[in-house]
Tab-separated table of C-alpha atoms in Angstrom:
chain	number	residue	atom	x	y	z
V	1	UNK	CA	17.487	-64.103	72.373
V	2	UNK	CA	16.333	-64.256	76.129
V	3	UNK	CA	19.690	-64.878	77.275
V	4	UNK	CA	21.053	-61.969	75.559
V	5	UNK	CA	18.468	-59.538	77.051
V	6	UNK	CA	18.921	-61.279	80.639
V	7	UNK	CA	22.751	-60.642	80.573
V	8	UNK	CA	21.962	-56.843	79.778
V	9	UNK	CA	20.367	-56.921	83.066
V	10	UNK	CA	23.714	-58.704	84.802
V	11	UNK	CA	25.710	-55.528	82.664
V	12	UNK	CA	23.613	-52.640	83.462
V	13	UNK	CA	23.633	-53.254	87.254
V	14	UNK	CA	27.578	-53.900	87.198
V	15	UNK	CA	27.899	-50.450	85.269
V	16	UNK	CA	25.874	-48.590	87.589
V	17	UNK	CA	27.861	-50.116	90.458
V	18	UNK	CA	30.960	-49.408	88.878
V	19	UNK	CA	29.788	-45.810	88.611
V	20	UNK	CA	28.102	-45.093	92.022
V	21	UNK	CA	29.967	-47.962	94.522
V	22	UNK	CA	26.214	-48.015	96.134
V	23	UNK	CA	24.713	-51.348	95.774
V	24	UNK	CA	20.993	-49.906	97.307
V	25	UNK	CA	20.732	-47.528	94.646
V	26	UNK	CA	16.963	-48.232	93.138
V	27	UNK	CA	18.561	-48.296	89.297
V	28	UNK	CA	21.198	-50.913	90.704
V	29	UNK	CA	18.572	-52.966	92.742
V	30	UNK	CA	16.432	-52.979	89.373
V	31	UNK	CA	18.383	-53.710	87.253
V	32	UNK	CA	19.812	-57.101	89.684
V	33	UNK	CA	15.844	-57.963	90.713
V	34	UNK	CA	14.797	-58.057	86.601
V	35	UNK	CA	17.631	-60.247	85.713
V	36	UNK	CA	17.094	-62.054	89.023
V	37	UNK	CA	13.502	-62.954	87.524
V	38	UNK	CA	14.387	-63.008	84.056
V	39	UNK	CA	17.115	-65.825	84.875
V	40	UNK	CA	14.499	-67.749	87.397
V	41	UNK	CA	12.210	-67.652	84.004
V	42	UNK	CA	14.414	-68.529	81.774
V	43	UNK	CA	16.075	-71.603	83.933
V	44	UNK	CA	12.782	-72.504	84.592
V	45	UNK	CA	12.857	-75.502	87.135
V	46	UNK	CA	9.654	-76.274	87.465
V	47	UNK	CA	9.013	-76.638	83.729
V	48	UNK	CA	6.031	-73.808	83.886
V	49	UNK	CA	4.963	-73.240	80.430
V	50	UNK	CA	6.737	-70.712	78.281
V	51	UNK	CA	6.271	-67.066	77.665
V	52	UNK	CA	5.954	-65.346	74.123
V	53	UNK	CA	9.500	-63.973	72.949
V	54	UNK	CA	7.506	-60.229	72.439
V	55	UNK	CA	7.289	-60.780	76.499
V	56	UNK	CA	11.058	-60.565	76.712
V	57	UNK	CA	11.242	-57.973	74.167
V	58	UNK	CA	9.280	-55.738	75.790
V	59	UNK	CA	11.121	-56.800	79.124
V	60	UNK	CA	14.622	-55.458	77.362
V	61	UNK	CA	12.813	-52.226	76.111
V	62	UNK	CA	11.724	-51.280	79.855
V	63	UNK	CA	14.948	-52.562	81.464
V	64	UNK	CA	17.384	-50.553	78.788
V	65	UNK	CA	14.649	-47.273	79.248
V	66	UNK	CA	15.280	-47.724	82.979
V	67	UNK	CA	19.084	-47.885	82.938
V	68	UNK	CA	19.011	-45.069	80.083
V	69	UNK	CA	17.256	-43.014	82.449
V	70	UNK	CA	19.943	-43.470	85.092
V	71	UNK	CA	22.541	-42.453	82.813
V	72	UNK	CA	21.368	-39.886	81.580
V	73	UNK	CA	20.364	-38.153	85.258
V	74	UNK	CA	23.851	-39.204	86.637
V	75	UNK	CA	25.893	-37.313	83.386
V	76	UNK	CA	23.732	-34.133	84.048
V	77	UNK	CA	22.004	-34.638	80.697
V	78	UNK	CA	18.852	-34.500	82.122
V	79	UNK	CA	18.861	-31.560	84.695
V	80	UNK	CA	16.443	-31.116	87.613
V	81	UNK	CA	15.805	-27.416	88.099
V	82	UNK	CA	18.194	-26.719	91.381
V	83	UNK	CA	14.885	-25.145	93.907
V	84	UNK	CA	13.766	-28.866	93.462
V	85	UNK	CA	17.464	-30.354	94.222
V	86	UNK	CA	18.434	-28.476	96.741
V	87	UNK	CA	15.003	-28.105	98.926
V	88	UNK	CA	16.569	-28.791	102.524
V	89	UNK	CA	13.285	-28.707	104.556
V	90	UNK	CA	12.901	-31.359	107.685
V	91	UNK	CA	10.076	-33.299	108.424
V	92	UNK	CA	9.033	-35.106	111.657
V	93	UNK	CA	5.738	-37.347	112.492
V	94	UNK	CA	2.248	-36.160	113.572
V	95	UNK	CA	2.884	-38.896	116.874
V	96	UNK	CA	-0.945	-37.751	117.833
V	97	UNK	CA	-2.789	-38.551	114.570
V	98	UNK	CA	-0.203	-41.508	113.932
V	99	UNK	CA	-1.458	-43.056	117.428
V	100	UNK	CA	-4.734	-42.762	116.924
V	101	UNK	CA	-4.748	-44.745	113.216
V	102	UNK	CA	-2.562	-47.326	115.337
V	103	UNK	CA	-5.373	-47.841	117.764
V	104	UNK	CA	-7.813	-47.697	115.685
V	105	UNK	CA	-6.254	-50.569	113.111
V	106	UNK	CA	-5.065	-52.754	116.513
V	107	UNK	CA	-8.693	-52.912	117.226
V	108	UNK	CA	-9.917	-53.307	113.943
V	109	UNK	CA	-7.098	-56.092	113.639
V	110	UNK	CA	-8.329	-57.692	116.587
V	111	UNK	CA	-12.022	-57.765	115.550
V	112	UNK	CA	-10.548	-59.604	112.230
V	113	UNK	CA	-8.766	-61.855	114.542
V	114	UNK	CA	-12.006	-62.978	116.228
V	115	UNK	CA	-13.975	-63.109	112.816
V	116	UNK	CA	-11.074	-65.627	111.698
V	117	UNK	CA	-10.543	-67.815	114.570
V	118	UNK	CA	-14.460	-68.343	114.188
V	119	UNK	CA	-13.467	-69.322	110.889
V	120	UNK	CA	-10.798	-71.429	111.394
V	121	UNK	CA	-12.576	-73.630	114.694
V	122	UNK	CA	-15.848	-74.242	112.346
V	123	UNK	CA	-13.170	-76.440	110.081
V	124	UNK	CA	-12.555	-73.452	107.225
V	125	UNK	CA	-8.980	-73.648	105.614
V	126	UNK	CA	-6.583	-70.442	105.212
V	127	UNK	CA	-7.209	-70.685	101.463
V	128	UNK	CA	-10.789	-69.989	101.863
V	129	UNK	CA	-9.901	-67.017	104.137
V	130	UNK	CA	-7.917	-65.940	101.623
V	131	UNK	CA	-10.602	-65.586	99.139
V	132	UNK	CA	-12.599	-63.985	101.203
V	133	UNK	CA	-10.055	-61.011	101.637
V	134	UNK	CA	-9.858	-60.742	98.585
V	135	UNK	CA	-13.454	-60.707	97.839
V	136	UNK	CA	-13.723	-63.818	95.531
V	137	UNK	CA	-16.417	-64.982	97.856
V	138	UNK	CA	-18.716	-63.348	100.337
V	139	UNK	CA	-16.396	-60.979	101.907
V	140	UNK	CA	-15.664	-61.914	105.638
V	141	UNK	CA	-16.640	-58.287	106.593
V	142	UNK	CA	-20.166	-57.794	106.261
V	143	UNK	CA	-20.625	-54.335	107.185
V	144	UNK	CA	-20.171	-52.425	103.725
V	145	UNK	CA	-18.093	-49.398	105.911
V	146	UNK	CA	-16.251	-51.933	107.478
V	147	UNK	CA	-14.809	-53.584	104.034
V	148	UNK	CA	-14.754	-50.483	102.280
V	149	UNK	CA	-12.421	-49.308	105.692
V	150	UNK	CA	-10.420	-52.482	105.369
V	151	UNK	CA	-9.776	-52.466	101.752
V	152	UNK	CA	-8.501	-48.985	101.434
V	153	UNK	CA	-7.332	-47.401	104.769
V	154	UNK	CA	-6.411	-50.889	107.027
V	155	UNK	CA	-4.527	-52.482	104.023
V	156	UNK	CA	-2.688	-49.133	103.852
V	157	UNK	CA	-1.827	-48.781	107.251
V	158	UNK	CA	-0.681	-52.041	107.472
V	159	UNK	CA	1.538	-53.115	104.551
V	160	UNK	CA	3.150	-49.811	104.050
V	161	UNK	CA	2.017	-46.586	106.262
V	162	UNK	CA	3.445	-48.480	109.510
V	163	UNK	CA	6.467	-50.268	108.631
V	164	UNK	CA	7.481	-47.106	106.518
V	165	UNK	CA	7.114	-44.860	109.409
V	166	UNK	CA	8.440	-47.434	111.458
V	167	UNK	CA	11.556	-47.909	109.479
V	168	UNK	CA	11.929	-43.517	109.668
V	169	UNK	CA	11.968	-43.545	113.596
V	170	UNK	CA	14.036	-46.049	113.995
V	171	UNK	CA	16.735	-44.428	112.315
V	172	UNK	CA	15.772	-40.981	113.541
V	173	UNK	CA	15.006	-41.476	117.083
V	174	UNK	CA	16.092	-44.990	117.650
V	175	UNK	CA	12.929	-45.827	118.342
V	176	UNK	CA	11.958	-49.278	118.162
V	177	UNK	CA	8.175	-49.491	119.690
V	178	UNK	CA	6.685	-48.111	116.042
V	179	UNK	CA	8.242	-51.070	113.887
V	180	UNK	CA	7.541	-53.813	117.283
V	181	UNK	CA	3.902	-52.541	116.729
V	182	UNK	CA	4.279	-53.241	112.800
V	183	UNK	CA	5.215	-56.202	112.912
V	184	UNK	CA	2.406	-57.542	115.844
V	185	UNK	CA	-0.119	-56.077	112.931
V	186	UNK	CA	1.667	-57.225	109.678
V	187	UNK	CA	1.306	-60.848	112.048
V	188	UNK	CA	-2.484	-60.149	112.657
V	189	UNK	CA	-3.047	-59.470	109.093
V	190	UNK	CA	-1.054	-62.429	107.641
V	191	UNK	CA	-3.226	-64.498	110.105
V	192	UNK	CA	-6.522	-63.068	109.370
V	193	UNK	CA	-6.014	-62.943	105.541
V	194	UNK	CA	-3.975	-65.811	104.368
V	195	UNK	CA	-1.913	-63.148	102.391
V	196	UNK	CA	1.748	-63.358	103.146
V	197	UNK	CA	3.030	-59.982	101.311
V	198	UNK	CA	2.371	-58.092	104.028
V	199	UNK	CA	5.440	-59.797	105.381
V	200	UNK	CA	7.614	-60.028	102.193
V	201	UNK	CA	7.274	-56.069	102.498
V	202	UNK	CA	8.051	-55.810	106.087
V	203	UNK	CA	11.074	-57.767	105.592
V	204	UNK	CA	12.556	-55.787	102.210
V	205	UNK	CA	11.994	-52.209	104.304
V	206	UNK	CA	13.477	-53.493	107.640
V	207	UNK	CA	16.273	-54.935	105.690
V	208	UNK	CA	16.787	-52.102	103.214
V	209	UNK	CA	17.124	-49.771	106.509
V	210	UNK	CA	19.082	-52.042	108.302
V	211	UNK	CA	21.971	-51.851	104.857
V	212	UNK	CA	21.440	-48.025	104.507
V	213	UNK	CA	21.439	-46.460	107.917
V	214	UNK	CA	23.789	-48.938	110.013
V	215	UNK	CA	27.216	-48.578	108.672
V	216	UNK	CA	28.992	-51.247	111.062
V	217	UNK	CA	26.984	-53.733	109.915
V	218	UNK	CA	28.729	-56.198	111.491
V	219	UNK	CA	28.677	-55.312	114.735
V	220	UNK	CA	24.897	-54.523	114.507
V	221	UNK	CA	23.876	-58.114	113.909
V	222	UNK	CA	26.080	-59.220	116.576
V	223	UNK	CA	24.988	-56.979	118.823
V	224	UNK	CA	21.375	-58.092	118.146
V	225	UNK	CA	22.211	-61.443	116.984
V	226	UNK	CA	19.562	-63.306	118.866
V	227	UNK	CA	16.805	-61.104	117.890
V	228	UNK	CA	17.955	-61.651	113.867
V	229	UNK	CA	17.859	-65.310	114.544
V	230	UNK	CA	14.174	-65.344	116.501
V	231	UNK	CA	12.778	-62.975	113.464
V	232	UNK	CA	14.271	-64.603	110.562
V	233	UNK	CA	13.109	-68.115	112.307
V	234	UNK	CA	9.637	-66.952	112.732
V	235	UNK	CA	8.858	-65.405	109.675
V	236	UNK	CA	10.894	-68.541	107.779
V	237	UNK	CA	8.073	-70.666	109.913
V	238	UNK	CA	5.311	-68.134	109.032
V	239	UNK	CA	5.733	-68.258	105.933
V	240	UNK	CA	6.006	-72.304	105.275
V	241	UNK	CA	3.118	-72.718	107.441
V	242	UNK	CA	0.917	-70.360	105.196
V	243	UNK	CA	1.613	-71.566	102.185
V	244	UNK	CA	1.356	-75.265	102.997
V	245	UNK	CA	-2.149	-74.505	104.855
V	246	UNK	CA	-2.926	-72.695	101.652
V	247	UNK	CA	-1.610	-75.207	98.996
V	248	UNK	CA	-1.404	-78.579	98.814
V	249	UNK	CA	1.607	-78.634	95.542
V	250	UNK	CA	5.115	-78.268	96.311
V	251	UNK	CA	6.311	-75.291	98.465
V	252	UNK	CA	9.339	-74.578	96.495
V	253	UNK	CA	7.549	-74.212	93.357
V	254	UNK	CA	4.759	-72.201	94.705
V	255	UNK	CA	7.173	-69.241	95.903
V	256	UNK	CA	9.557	-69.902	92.654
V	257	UNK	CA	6.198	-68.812	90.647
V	258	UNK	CA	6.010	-65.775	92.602
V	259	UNK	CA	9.181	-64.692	91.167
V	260	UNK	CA	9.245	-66.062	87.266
V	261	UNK	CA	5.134	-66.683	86.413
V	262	UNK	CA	4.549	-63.013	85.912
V	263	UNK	CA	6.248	-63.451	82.018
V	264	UNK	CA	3.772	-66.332	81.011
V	265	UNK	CA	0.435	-64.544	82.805
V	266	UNK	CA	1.930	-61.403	81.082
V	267	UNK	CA	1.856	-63.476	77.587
V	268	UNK	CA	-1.271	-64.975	77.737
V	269	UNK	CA	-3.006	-61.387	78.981
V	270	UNK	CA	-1.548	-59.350	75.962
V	271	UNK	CA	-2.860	-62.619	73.520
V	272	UNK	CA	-6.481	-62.273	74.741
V	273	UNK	CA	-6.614	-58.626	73.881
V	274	UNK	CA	-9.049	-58.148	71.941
V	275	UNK	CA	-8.841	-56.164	67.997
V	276	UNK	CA	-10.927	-53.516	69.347
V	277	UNK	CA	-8.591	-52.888	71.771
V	278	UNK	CA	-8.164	-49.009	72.769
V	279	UNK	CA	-4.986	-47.580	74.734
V	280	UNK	CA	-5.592	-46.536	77.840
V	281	UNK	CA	-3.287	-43.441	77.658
V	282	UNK	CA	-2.247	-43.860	81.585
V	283	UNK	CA	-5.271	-44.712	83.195
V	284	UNK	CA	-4.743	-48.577	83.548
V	285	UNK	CA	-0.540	-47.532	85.072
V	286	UNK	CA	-2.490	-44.843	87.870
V	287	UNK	CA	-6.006	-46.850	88.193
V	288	UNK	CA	-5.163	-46.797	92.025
V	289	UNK	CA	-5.425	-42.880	92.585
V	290	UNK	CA	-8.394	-43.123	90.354
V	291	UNK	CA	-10.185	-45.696	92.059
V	292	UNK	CA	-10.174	-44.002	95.076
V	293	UNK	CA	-11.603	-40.401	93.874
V	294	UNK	CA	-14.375	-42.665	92.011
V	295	UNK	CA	-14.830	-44.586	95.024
V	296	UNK	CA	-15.710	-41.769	96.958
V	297	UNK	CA	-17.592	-40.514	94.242
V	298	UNK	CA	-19.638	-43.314	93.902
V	299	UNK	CA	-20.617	-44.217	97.369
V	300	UNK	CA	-21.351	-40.426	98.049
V	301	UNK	CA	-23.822	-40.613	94.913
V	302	UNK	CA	-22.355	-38.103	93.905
V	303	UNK	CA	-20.249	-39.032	90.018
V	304	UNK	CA	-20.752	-42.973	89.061
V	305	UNK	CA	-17.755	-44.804	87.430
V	306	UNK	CA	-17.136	-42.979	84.244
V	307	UNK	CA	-17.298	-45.047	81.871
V	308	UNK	CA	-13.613	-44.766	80.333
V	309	UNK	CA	-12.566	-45.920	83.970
V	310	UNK	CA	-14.346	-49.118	83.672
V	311	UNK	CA	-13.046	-49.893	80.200
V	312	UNK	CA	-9.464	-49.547	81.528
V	313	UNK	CA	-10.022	-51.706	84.469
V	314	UNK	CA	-11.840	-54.046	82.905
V	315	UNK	CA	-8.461	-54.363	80.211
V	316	UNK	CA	-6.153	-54.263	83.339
V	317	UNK	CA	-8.082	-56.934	85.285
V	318	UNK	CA	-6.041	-59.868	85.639
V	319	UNK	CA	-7.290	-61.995	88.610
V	320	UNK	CA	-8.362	-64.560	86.465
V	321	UNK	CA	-6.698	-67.642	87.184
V	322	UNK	CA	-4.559	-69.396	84.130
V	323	UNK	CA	-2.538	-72.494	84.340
V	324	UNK	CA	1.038	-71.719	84.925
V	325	UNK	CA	1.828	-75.646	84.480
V	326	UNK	CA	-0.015	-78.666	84.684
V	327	UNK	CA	-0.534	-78.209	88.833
V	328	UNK	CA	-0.031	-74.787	89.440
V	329	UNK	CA	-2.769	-71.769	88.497
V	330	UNK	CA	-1.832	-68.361	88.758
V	331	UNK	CA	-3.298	-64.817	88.546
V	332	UNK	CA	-2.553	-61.234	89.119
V	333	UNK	CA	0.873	-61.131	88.641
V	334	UNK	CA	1.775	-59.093	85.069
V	335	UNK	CA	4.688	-56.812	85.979
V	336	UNK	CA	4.425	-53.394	85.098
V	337	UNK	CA	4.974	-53.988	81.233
V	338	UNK	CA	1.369	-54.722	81.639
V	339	UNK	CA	-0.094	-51.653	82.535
V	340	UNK	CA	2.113	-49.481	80.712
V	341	UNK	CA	1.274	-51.487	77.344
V	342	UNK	CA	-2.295	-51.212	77.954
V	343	UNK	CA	-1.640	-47.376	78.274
V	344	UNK	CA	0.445	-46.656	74.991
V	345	UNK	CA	1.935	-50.007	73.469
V	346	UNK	CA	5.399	-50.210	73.284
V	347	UNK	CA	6.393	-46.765	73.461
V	348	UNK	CA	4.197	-46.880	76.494
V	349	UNK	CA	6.297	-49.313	78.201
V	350	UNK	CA	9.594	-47.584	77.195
V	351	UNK	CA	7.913	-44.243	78.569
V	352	UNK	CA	6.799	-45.624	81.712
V	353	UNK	CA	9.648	-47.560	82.764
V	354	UNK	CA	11.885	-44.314	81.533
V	355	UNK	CA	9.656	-41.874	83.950
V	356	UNK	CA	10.054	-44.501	86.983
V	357	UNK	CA	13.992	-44.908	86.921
V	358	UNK	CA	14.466	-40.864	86.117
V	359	UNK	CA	11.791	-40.037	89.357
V	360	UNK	CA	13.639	-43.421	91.522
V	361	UNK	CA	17.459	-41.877	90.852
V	362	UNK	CA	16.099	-38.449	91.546
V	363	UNK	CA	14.249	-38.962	94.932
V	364	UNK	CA	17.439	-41.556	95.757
V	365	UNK	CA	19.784	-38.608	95.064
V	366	UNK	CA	18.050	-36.245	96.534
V	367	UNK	CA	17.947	-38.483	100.023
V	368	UNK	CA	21.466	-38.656	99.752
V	369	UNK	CA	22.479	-35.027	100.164
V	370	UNK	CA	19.502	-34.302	102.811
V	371	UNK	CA	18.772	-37.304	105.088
V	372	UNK	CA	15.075	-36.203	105.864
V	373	UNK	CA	12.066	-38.503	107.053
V	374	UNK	CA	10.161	-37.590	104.203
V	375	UNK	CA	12.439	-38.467	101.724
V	376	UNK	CA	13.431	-41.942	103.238
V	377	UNK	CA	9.811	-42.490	103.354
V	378	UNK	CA	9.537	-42.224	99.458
V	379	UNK	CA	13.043	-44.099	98.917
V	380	UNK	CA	11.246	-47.009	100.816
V	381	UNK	CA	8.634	-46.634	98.612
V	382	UNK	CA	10.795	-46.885	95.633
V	383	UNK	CA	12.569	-49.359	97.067
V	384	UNK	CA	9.030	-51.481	97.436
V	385	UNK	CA	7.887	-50.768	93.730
V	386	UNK	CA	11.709	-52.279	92.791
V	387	UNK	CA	11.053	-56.010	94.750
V	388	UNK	CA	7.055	-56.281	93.748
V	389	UNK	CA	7.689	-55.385	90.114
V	390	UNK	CA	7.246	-58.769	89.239
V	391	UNK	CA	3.663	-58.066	90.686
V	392	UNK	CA	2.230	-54.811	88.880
V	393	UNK	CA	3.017	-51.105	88.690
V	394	UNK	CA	2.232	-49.973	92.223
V	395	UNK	CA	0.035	-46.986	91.071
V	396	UNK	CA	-2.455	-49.649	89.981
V	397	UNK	CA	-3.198	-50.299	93.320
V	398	UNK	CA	-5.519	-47.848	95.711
V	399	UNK	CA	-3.816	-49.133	98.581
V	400	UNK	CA	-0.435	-48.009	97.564
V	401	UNK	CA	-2.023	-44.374	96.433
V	402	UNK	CA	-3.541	-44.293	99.863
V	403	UNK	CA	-0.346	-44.785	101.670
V	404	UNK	CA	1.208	-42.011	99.720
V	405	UNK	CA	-1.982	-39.569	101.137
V	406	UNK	CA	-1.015	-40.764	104.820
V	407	UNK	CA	2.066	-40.308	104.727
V	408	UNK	CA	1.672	-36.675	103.253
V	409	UNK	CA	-0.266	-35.769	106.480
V	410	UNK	CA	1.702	-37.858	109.182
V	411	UNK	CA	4.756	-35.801	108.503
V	412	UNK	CA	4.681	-32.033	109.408
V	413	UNK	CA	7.355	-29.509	108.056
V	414	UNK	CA	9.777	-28.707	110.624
V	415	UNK	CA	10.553	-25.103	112.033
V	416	UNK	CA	13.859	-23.759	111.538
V	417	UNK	CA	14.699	-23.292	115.086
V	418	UNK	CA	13.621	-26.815	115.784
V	419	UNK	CA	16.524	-28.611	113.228
């Protein structure tokens, strides 16, 4: 039965490539990344123990909703009224508020850097770091403003607000000093946390860009050859080194459990719920704009957690650790089945993953015929959500509801006589 949903993967991506000859369309890059994991899970090298056969049901149910989404935007079945189509409005970047956030994180960064080195020279390993960033331990910030700061502006900044904008200037301005910066802080932070996503999403945005904007492809990486090769070695290094300081099991099956473990976690979370189990009714898919209203809330004394916010977290938590095999534990990855199961069952998940490729082929099209900043912004953002869906649904997370808010006020509307 698995193999049978997996090749529906392989045959919706060929269809929609067939139809739109654009191989970084979001529905095309889906639909190849799900059967990308679903064939890593079902090959399963590293003999990780099984998931449930409802995990790759539901899998086929938000796969097919995705690609039925697609087709049904792309025949003009489903119509988007044509003031939101063909809205040509320009946007360019706030450079004075952007530089100040850049200063301020580069010294916040830096102040992280000394905290960690401390670390580090009184004989603590990466791993432990690690916890602490994530707040399994004693956080490594002690000053409540300064983790509050770090775990819902800095994080922001850094793995998406930065490289995003980045990504946008480079193509509008050529300007490279905004994405040289990124990557000095997406370095800092990969040092000072252990984590190593910030660079997985540097690399999928510069890449992305890299396909969509530069045409002669060819004669771009010649041209810059030797910068490819010193970036692509470094990060390769980076990488390696941070999950061997971090691990002591085999490399190769760490990462391949990045990529296929999210089925089995999946399985085991939907088996512990409980029979009392409510739905959610989209509060566990969008916990991330809610947690930071609440936040705010909270701190300021002003509304505490309500209480059907802490029942859906609580149900969405899955930082747990489980055993993925007989070496290997493994946490927070669920996909975004997850979240969208916790918020309405299985019409849930064929609703939410319908919604995300309808809103993805709309913002993609919409890029096409009006090649603003704004609207690349979001397409990298789509494009994101696509390679860490193996992860979670990325309104679960603050930081990614954050980034949305920043980039809303770094770009500015431009004038008419200004275009």
């Amino acid at each position: 039965m698995e193999y049978i949903f997996c090749l529906s993967y392989y045959a919706y991506a060929a269809y929609i490539y067939r139809e739109k000859r654009d191989f970084l369309h979001p529905a095309f890059l889906f639909c190849s990344f799900w059967a990308f994991i679903n064939s890593l899970t079902i090959i399963n090298l590293f003999n990780f123990y099984d998931p449930s056969d409802f995990v790759f049901i539901l899998s086929f149910l938000g796969g097919t909703s995705f690609f039925i989404s697609f087709i049904l935007y792309d025949k003009q079945i489903i119509k988007v009224p044509k003031r939101l189509y063909e809205n040509t409005k320009k946007h360019s970047l706030r450079k004075d508020i952007f530089h100040v956030l850049l200063i301020i994180t580069f010294v916040y960064m830096l102040y992280r850097l000394f905290l960690t080195l401390n670390l580090l020279l009184n004989g603590k390993s990466l791993d432990y770091i690690r916890r602490l960033s994530l707040g399994y331990d004693n956080s490594l910030v002690k000053n409540k403003l300064f983790y509050l700061y770090n775990a819902y502006i800095n994080k922001s900044l850094i793995e998406l607000v930065f490289p995003i904008i980045g990504c946008t200037e480079l193509v509008k301005n050529k300007n490279y000093k905004y994405l040289l910066c990124s990557l000095i802080l997406t370095i800092l932070n990969t040092v000072c946390t252990g984590g190593r996503f910030a660079l997985y999403y540097f690399v999928i945005l510069v890449v992305y860009t890299t396909f969509i904007y530069f045409k002669d492809l060819k004669e771009f990486i010649i041209k810059n050859k030797k910068t490819f090769r010193i970036a692509l070695v470094l990060t390769v290094i980076l990488l390696i080194c941070i999950t061997m300081a971090r691990s002591s099991i085999n490399i190769f099956s760490h990462l391949y459990s990045y990529f296929c473990g999210a089925f089995y976690n999946l399985s085991v979370r939907l088996d512990n719920l409980d029979s009392g189990f409510v739905h959610t009714y989209g509060v566990s898919s969008f916990l991330g704009p809610f947690r930071v209203v609440f936040l705010l809330l909270d701190n300021l004394n002003i509304i505490p957690y309500p209480d059907w916010f802490n029942y859906a977290a609580q149900v969405s938590d899955a930082e747990t650790f489980i055993s993925l095999s007989e070496t290997i534990k493994f946490n927070a990855y669920v996909t975004p089945i997850y979240s969208f199961y916790l918020d309405g069952g299985v019409l849930g998940v064929i609703i939410g993953f319908f919604g995300s490729g309808l809103i993805s082929t709309y913002i993609y099209n919409k890029f096409i015929n009006n090649r603003d900043s704004l609207l690349f912004a979001w397409v990298l953002m789509i494009i994101l959500g696509v390679f860490t869906s193996m992860v979670v649904f990325p309104f679960t997370r603050q930081n990614f509801a954050m980034s949305i808010f920043f980039l809303l006020i770094l770009f500015k509307a431009e004038k008419k006589n200004d275009c």
